[in-house]
mmCIF file of C-alpha atoms in Angstrom:
data_model
loop_
_atom_site.group_PDB
_atom_site.id
_atom_site.type_symbol
_atom_site.label_atom_id
_atom_site.label_comp_id
_atom_site.label_asym_id
_atom_site.label_seq_id
_atom_site.Cartn_x
_atom_site.Cartn_y
_atom_site.Cartn_z
ATOM 1 C CA MET D 126 0.199 0.390 -0.369
ATOM 2 C CA PRO D 127 1.905 2.992 -1.234
ATOM 3 C CA LEU D 128 2.041 6.014 1.474
ATOM 4 C CA LYS D 129 -0.212 8.969 0.927
ATOM 5 C CA ILE D 130 1.797 12.359 0.927
ATOM 6 C CA PRO D 131 -0.247 14.727 2.520
ATOM 7 C CA SER D 132 -1.063 18.303 0.927
ATOM 8 C CA PRO D 133 0.442 21.483 1.424
ATOM 9 C CA SER D 134 -2.247 22.550 3.698
ATOM 10 C CA GLY D 135 -2.535 19.198 5.366
ATOM 11 C CA ARG D 136 1.635 19.250 6.352
ATOM 12 C CA ASP D 137 0.993 22.841 7.641
ATOM 13 C CA GLU D 138 -1.939 21.412 10.073
ATOM 14 C CA LEU D 139 0.385 18.405 11.159
ATOM 15 C CA LYS D 140 2.993 20.442 11.909
ATOM 16 C CA GLN D 141 0.823 23.030 13.872
ATOM 17 C CA MET D 142 -0.667 19.731 15.526
ATOM 18 C CA GLU D 143 2.927 18.913 16.405
ATOM 19 C CA ALA D 144 4.080 22.178 17.620
ATOM 20 C CA GLU D 145 0.715 22.222 20.235
ATOM 21 C CA LEU D 146 1.251 18.977 21.325
ATOM 22 C CA THR D 147 4.957 19.487 22.071
ATOM 23 C CA LEU D 148 3.972 22.727 23.847
ATOM 24 C CA ARG D 149 1.545 20.705 25.776
ATOM 25 C CA LEU D 150 3.904 17.775 26.458
ATOM 26 C CA GLN D 151 6.771 20.701 28.009
ATOM 27 C CA GLU D 152 3.875 22.128 30.034
ATOM 28 C CA LEU D 153 3.105 18.730 31.751
ATOM 29 C CA ASN D 154 6.472 18.221 32.227
ATOM 30 C CA ASP D 155 7.215 21.708 34.029
ATOM 31 C CA VAL D 156 4.458 21.185 35.955
ATOM 32 C CA ARG D 157 5.501 17.571 37.109
ATOM 33 C CA GLU D 158 9.002 19.043 38.215
ATOM 34 C CA CYS D 159 7.259 21.662 39.660
ATOM 35 C CA THR D 160 5.117 19.518 41.786
ATOM 36 C CA LYS D 161 8.440 17.262 42.717
ATOM 37 C CA THR D 162 10.764 20.313 43.632
ATOM 38 C CA SER D 163 7.718 22.348 45.699
ATOM 39 C CA ALA D 164 6.976 19.124 47.684
ATOM 40 C CA ARG D 165 10.398 18.573 48.302
ATOM 41 C CA THR D 166 11.298 21.979 49.327
ATOM 42 C CA ASP D 167 8.200 22.178 51.496
ATOM 43 C CA VAL D 168 9.225 19.450 53.286
ATOM 44 C CA ILE D 169 12.457 20.727 53.814
ATOM 45 C CA LEU D 170 11.465 23.814 54.839
ATOM 46 C CA SER D 171 8.988 22.439 56.843
ATOM 47 C CA THR D 172 11.758 19.969 58.634
ATOM 48 C CA SER D 173 13.937 23.204 59.076
ATOM 49 C CA PHE D 174 10.834 25.405 61.155
ATOM 50 C CA TRP D 175 10.312 22.335 63.585
ATOM 51 C CA GLN D 176 14.002 21.707 64.323
ATOM 52 C CA ASP D 177 14.440 25.754 64.656
ATOM 53 C CA LEU D 178 10.881 25.847 66.687
ATOM 54 C CA ALA D 179 12.213 22.483 68.905
ATOM 55 C CA ALA D 180 15.510 24.486 69.562
ATOM 56 C CA GLN D 181 13.862 27.770 70.627
ATOM 57 C CA GLN D 182 12.104 25.649 73.002
ATOM 58 C CA GLN D 183 14.975 23.864 74.148
ATOM 59 C CA ARG D 184 16.655 27.075 75.186
ATOM 60 C CA GLN D 185 13.685 28.629 76.990
ATOM 61 C CA ARG D 186 13.502 25.102 78.983
ATOM 62 C CA LEU D 187 17.015 25.724 79.940
ATOM 63 C CA ARG D 188 16.723 29.375 80.697
ATOM 64 C CA SER D 189 13.578 28.598 82.781
ATOM 65 C CA GLU D 190 15.423 25.873 84.710
ATOM 66 C CA LEU D 191 18.111 27.366 85.203
ATOM 67 C CA GLU D 192 16.321 30.560 86.776
ATOM 68 C CA ARG D 193 14.555 28.299 88.885
ATOM 69 C CA GLN D 194 17.709 26.467 90.182
ATOM 70 C CA THR D 195 19.427 29.622 90.903
ATOM 71 C CA ARG D 196 16.293 31.550 92.667
ATOM 72 C CA PRO D 197 14.501 30.639 95.238
ATOM 73 C CA SER D 198 10.903 29.710 94.469
ATOM 74 C CA PRO D 199 8.379 32.838 96.427
ATOM 75 C CA LEU D 200 6.205 29.591 97.876
ATOM 76 C CA THR D 201 9.391 28.371 99.799
ATOM 77 C CA GLY D 202 10.006 31.983 101.464
ATOM 78 C CA LEU D 203 6.578 32.105 102.492
ATOM 79 C CA VAL D 204 6.463 28.545 103.917
ATOM 80 C CA SER D 205 9.365 29.310 105.875
ATOM 81 C CA LEU D 206 8.026 33.000 107.232
ATOM 82 C CA SER D 207 4.984 31.161 108.127
ATOM 83 C CA LEU D 208 6.776 28.092 109.978
ATOM 84 C CA VAL D 209 9.304 30.600 111.767
ATOM 85 C CA THR D 210 6.313 32.814 112.494
ATOM 86 C CA GLY D 211 4.371 29.602 113.563
ATOM 87 C CA ILE D 212 7.285 28.738 116.016
ATOM 88 C CA TYR D 213 7.705 32.394 117.155
ATOM 89 C CA LEU D 214 3.757 32.598 118.254
ATOM 90 C CA CYS D 215 3.787 29.072 119.606
ATOM 91 C CA SER D 216 6.678 29.623 121.832
ATOM 92 C CA ARG D 217 5.235 33.033 123.266
ATOM 93 C CA ILE D 218 2.425 30.956 124.483
#
């Protein structure tokens, strides 16, 4: 069966269709690559964000713990004062 040679207008249509399909394929590939890159970037940014947040909270906990250890609790002072006052009052009776 001999090949049918398309007419000049048919060739133009095929070339236009080829160009459109090539462009569409490129757009689809770009979207797919962009999606992969964005997903990886989001994960990395997310991981970085959470690591920074965890480090910040750890520093805050350490600071609070250090303050608690270096300074007596107000409740400890009140308990001591009430015990001393109670002992003093009991000894006066």
